[in-house]
Short mmCIF file of C-alpha atoms in Angstrom, two decimals:
data_model
loop_
_atom_site.label_atom_id
_atom_site.label_comp_id
_atom_site.label_asym_id
_atom_site.label_seq_id
_atom_site.Cartn_x
_atom_site.Cartn_y
_atom_site.Cartn_z
CA MET D 1 122.53 53.44 -124.95
CA THR D 2 122.62 49.87 -126.12
CA GLU D 3 119.83 48.46 -128.27
CA LYS D 4 118.50 46.53 -125.26
CA GLU D 5 118.47 49.71 -123.15
CA ARG D 6 116.63 51.56 -125.94
CA ASN D 7 114.01 48.82 -126.11
CA ASP D 8 113.61 48.80 -122.34
CA MET D 9 113.27 52.61 -122.25
CA PHE D 10 110.67 52.47 -125.05
CA TYR D 11 108.74 49.82 -123.11
CA VAL D 12 108.78 51.78 -119.83
CA CYS D 13 107.78 55.04 -121.52
CA SER D 14 104.90 53.23 -123.23
CA LEU D 15 103.92 51.68 -119.89
CA ILE D 16 103.86 55.10 -118.21
CA GLU D 17 101.70 56.47 -121.03
CA PHE D 18 99.38 53.45 -120.86
CA THR D 19 99.02 53.72 -117.07
CA ALA D 20 98.36 57.46 -117.24
CA ARG D 21 95.60 56.89 -119.80
CA GLN D 22 94.08 54.08 -117.72
CA THR D 23 93.98 56.19 -114.58
CA LYS D 24 93.28 59.55 -116.30
CA ASN D 25 96.32 61.11 -114.66
CA ARG D 26 98.99 63.46 -115.87
CA ARG D 27 102.12 61.55 -116.75
CA ARG D 28 103.99 63.28 -113.91
CA VAL D 29 101.62 61.65 -111.40
CA ILE D 30 102.71 58.21 -112.58
CA VAL D 31 106.46 58.92 -112.50
CA ASP D 32 106.16 60.68 -109.14
CA ALA D 33 104.31 57.68 -107.69
CA MET D 34 106.92 55.26 -109.03
CA GLY D 35 109.95 57.37 -108.17
CA GLU D 36 113.44 56.70 -109.46
CA GLU D 37 113.61 53.30 -107.79
CA GLY D 38 110.31 52.18 -109.30
CA ILE D 39 111.32 53.32 -112.77
CA GLU D 40 114.69 51.63 -112.39
CA LYS D 41 112.89 48.42 -111.38
CA GLN D 42 110.60 48.64 -114.41
CA LEU D 43 113.61 49.13 -116.69
CA TYR D 44 115.26 46.11 -115.08
CA ASP D 45 112.08 44.02 -115.43
CA ALA D 46 111.23 45.26 -118.93
CA GLU D 47 112.77 42.31 -120.75
CA VAL D 48 110.52 39.89 -118.85
CA ASN D 49 107.48 42.18 -118.75
CA HIS D 50 107.52 42.46 -122.55
CA CYS D 51 105.91 39.01 -122.49
CA LEU D 52 102.99 40.24 -120.37
CA SER D 53 100.12 42.45 -121.43
CA PHE D 54 100.36 46.17 -120.75
CA GLU D 55 97.06 45.84 -118.87
CA GLN D 56 98.52 43.34 -116.42
CA VAL D 57 101.73 45.25 -115.74
CA SER D 58 99.83 48.54 -115.49
CA ASP D 59 97.38 47.02 -112.99
CA GLU D 60 100.33 45.85 -110.88
CA ILE D 61 101.87 49.35 -110.96
CA ILE D 62 98.56 50.99 -110.06
CA GLU D 63 98.17 48.66 -107.09
CA GLN D 64 101.80 48.71 -105.94
CA TYR D 65 102.15 52.49 -106.07
CA HIS D 66 98.57 53.28 -104.97
CA ILE D 67 97.76 55.33 -108.08
CA GLY D 68 94.20 56.61 -107.92
CA GLN D 69 91.90 57.82 -110.65
CA GLY D 70 92.52 61.34 -111.86
CA GLU D 71 90.61 63.78 -114.00
CA PHE D 72 93.15 64.39 -116.78
CA ASP D 73 91.15 62.86 -119.61
CA THR D 74 92.56 64.00 -122.94
CA ILE D 75 91.02 61.18 -124.96
CA THR D 76 87.24 61.11 -124.45
CA ASN D 77 86.34 64.31 -126.31
CA CYS D 78 88.79 63.96 -129.20
CA LYS D 79 87.21 64.19 -132.62
CA TYR D 80 89.97 62.38 -134.43
CA THR D 81 91.98 59.22 -133.99
CA ILE D 82 94.62 59.68 -131.32
CA PRO D 83 98.10 58.17 -131.41
CA GLY D 84 98.57 54.87 -129.65
CA PHE D 85 100.27 54.72 -126.28
CA MET D 86 103.26 53.02 -127.91
CA ASP D 87 103.57 55.84 -130.47
CA ILE D 88 103.77 58.32 -127.61
CA GLY D 89 106.11 56.00 -125.68
CA LYS D 90 108.45 55.97 -128.67
CA LEU D 91 108.39 59.77 -128.83
CA TYR D 92 109.33 60.01 -125.15
CA SER D 93 112.08 57.41 -125.47
CA ILE D 94 113.63 59.33 -128.39
CA MET D 95 113.54 62.55 -126.38
CA ILE D 96 115.14 60.88 -123.36
CA GLU D 97 117.91 59.35 -125.43
CA ASP D 98 118.63 62.66 -127.15
CA CYS D 99 118.45 64.82 -124.00
CA ALA D 100 120.01 62.62 -121.30
CA GLU D 101 123.65 62.49 -120.41
CA GLU D 102 124.95 58.95 -120.40
CA GLY D 103 124.01 57.22 -117.16
CA LYS D 104 121.39 59.87 -116.29
CA GLU D 105 118.51 58.53 -118.34
CA ILE D 106 116.17 57.92 -115.38
CA PRO D 107 116.40 61.47 -113.98
CA GLU D 108 115.90 62.81 -117.52
CA LEU D 109 112.86 60.55 -118.00
CA MET D 110 111.40 61.97 -114.81
CA ASN D 111 112.21 65.55 -115.82
CA ILE D 112 110.59 65.17 -119.24
CA PHE D 113 107.44 63.49 -117.90
CA ARG D 114 107.18 66.17 -115.19
CA SER D 115 107.68 69.09 -117.58
CA PHE D 116 105.18 71.24 -119.44
CA ILE D 117 105.99 69.37 -122.66
CA SER D 118 104.37 66.20 -121.34
CA ASP D 119 101.01 67.94 -120.88
CA LYS D 120 101.35 69.48 -124.35
CA ILE D 121 102.11 66.09 -125.93
CA SER D 122 99.13 64.60 -124.06
CA ASP D 123 96.71 67.23 -125.38
CA PHE D 124 95.35 65.17 -128.24
CA ARG D 125 93.09 68.03 -129.33
CA SER D 126 96.24 69.80 -130.56
CA ASP D 127 98.90 68.63 -133.00
CA VAL D 128 101.89 68.88 -130.67
CA TYR D 129 102.38 65.11 -130.52
CA TYR D 130 102.83 65.08 -134.31
CA GLN D 131 105.66 67.60 -134.23
CA ASN D 132 109.21 66.66 -135.05
CA PRO D 133 110.98 65.22 -131.99
CA SER D 134 113.78 67.76 -132.47
CA TYR D 135 111.26 70.60 -132.15
CA LEU D 136 109.82 69.03 -128.99
CA GLU D 137 113.30 68.57 -127.52
CA CYS D 138 114.24 72.19 -128.23
CA SER D 139 110.95 73.39 -126.75
CA TYR D 140 111.47 71.20 -123.68
CA ARG D 141 114.96 72.63 -123.17
CA ALA D 142 113.67 76.19 -123.68
CA GLY D 143 110.79 75.64 -121.23
CA TYR D 144 108.06 76.68 -123.66
CA LEU D 145 106.76 75.80 -127.14
CA LEU D 146 108.93 77.54 -129.68
CA ASP D 147 107.39 79.53 -132.52
#
């Protein structure tokens, strides 16, 4: 991946996380609504959308892909400070870069956001999101959290 592609992937992963938090949906709901074409479009538009607020771009995605409010609220009842959406976006972008075959980053993005690991990362009452990205990648590949 080029540096530009890394930045674009980081932006789109952060945007997915932001949108999921706004709508209280699992991350898989957002990527399923957008589909491969929508994610590809967001990657293409990322360089321009960097200049816009996440709120604006997220609102456009919610409207364009008809994303309704969910009930997956992992933030409200947290006792401690949670990581920012960009911190989580960075974690996802690292995982995608490390796990994806060259040219297959979008399907890998969708697989990771649809997998069990995404719900585990999003559970801010646990410490999974603080784990080493290598541990998360190995757990993702194994299909369960490793001991």
